[in-house]
XYZ file of N, CA and C in Angstrom:
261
model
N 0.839 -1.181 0.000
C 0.000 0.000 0.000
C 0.883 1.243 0.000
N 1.001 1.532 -0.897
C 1.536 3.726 -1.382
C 1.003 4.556 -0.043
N 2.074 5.035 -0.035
C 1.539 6.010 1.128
C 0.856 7.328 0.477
N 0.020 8.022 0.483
C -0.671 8.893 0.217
C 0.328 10.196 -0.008
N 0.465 11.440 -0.772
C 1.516 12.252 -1.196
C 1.243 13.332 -0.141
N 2.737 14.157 0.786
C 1.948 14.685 1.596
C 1.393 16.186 0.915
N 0.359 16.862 1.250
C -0.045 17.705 0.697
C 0.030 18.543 1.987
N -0.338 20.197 1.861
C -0.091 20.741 2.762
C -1.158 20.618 3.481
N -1.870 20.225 3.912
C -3.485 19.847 4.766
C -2.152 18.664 5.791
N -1.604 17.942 5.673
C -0.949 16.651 6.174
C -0.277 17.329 6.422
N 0.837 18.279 6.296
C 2.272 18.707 6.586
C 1.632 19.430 7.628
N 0.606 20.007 8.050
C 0.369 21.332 8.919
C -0.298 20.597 9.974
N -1.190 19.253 9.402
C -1.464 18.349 10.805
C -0.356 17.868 11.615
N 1.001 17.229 10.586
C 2.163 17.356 11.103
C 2.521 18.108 12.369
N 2.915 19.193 12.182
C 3.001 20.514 13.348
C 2.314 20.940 14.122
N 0.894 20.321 13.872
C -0.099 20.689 15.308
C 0.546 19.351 15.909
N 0.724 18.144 15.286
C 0.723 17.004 16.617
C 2.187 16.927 17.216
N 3.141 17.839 16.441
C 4.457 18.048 16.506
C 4.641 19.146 18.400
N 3.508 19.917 17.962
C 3.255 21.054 18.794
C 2.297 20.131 20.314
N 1.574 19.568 20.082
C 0.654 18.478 21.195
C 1.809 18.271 21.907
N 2.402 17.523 21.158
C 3.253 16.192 21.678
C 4.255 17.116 22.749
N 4.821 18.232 21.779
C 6.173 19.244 22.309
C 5.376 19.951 24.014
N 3.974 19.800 24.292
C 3.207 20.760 25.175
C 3.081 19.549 26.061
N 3.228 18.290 26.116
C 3.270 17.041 26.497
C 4.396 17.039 26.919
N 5.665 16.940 26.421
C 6.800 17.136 27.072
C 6.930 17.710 27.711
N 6.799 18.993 27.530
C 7.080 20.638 28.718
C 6.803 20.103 29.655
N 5.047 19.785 29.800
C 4.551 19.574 30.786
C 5.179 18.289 31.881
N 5.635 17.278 31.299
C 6.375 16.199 31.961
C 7.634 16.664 32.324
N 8.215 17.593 31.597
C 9.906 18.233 31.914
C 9.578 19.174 33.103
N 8.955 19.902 33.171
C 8.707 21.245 33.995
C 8.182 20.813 35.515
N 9.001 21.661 36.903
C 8.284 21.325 37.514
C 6.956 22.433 37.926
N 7.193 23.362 37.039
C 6.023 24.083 37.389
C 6.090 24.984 35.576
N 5.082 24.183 35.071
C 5.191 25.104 33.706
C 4.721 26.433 33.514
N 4.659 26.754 32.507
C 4.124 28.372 32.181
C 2.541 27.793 31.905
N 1.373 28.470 32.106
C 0.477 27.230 31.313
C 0.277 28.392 30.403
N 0.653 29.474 29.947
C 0.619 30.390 28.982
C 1.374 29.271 28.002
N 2.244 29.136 27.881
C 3.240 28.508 26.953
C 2.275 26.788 27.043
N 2.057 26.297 27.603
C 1.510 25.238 27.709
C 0.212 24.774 26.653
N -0.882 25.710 27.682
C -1.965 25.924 26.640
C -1.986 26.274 25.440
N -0.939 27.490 25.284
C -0.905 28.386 23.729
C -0.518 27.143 23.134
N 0.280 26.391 23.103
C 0.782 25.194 22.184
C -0.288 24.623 22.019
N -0.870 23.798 23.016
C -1.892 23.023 22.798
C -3.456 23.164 21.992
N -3.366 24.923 22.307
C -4.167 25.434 21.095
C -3.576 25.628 19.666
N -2.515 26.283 19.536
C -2.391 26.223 18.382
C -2.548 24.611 17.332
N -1.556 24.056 18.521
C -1.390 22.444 17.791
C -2.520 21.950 17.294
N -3.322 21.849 18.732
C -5.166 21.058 18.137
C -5.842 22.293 17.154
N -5.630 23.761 16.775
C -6.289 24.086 15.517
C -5.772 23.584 14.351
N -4.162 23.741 14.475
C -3.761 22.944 12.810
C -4.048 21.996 13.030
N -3.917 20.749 13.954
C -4.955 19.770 13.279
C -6.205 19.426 12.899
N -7.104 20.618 13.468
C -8.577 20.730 13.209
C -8.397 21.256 11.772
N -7.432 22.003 11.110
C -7.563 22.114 9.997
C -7.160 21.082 9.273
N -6.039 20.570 9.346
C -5.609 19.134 8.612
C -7.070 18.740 8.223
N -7.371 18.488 9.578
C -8.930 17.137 9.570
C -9.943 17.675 8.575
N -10.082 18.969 8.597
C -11.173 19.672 7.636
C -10.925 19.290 6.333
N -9.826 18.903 5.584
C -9.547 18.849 4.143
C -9.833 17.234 4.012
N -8.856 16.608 5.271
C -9.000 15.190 5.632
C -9.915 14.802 6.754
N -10.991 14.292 6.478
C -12.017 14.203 7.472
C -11.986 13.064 7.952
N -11.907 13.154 9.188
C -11.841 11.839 10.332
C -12.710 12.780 11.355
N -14.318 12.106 11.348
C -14.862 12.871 12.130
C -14.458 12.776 13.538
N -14.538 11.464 14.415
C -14.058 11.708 15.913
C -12.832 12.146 15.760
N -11.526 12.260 15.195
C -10.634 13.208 15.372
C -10.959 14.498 15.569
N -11.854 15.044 14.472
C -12.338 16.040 14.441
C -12.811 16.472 15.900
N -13.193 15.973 16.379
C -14.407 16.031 17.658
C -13.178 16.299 18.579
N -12.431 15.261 18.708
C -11.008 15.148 19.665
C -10.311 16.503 19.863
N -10.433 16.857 18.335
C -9.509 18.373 18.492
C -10.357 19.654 18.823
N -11.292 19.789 19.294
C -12.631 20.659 19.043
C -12.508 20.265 20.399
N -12.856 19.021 21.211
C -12.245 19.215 22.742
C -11.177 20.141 22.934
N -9.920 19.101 22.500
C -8.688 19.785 23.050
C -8.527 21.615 23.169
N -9.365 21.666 21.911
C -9.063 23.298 21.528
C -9.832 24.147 23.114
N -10.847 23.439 23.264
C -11.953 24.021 24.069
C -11.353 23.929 25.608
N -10.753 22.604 25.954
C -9.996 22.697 26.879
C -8.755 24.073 26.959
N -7.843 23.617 26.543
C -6.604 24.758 26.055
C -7.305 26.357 26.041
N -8.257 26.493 25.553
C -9.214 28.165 25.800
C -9.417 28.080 27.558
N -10.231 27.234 28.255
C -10.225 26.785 29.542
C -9.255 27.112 30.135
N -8.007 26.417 30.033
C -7.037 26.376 30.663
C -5.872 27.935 30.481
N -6.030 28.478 29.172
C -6.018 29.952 29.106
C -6.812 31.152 29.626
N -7.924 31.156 29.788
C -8.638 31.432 30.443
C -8.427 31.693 31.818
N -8.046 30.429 32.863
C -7.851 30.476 34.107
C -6.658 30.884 34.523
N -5.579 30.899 33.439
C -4.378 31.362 33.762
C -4.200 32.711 33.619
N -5.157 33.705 32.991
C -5.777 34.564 32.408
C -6.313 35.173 34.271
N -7.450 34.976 34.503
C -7.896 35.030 35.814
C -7.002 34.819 36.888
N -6.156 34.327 36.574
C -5.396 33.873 38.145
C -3.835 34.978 37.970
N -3.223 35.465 36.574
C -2.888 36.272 36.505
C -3.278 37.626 37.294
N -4.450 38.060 36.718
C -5.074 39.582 37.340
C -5.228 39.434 38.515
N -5.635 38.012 39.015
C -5.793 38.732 40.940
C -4.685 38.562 41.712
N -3.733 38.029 41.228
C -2.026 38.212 41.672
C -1.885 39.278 41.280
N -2.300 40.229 41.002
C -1.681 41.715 40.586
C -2.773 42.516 41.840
């Protein structure tokens, strides 16, 4: 079986799961991460792959990254809030 040619829809899913994975590490390396740097990855990563998925449709992926994204806003969000009342 040929592997499929990568097109740029695949190369950019590439770099979101490149970016997951890299926000996965931090988080296991760090003993206290940034979750600015944390989350921002994890959003960016799960939108390029929500776009990948849009050209290439795998609906529960789809769904998977539409969590993640929603989480990662969450988790920006609170770091967001917990910023301002430390000030």
């Amino acid at each position: 079986m040929a592997l499929p040619p990568l097109d740029w829809a695949t190369l950019v899913g590439f770099v979101g799961m490149i970016m997951i994975v890299s926000a996965y590490g931090y988080l296991t390396a760090k003993d206290s991460p940034d979750p600015f740097i944390l989350h921002g990855t994890n959003l960016v990563g799960a939108t390029l792959l929500a776009v990948s998925l849009l050209v290439h449709t795998n609906l529960p992926s789809l769904v998977l990254e539409a969590i993640w994204i929603s989480v990662a806003i969450w988790g920006l969000t609170k770091a967001i809030v917990a910023r301002r009342q430390s000030k």
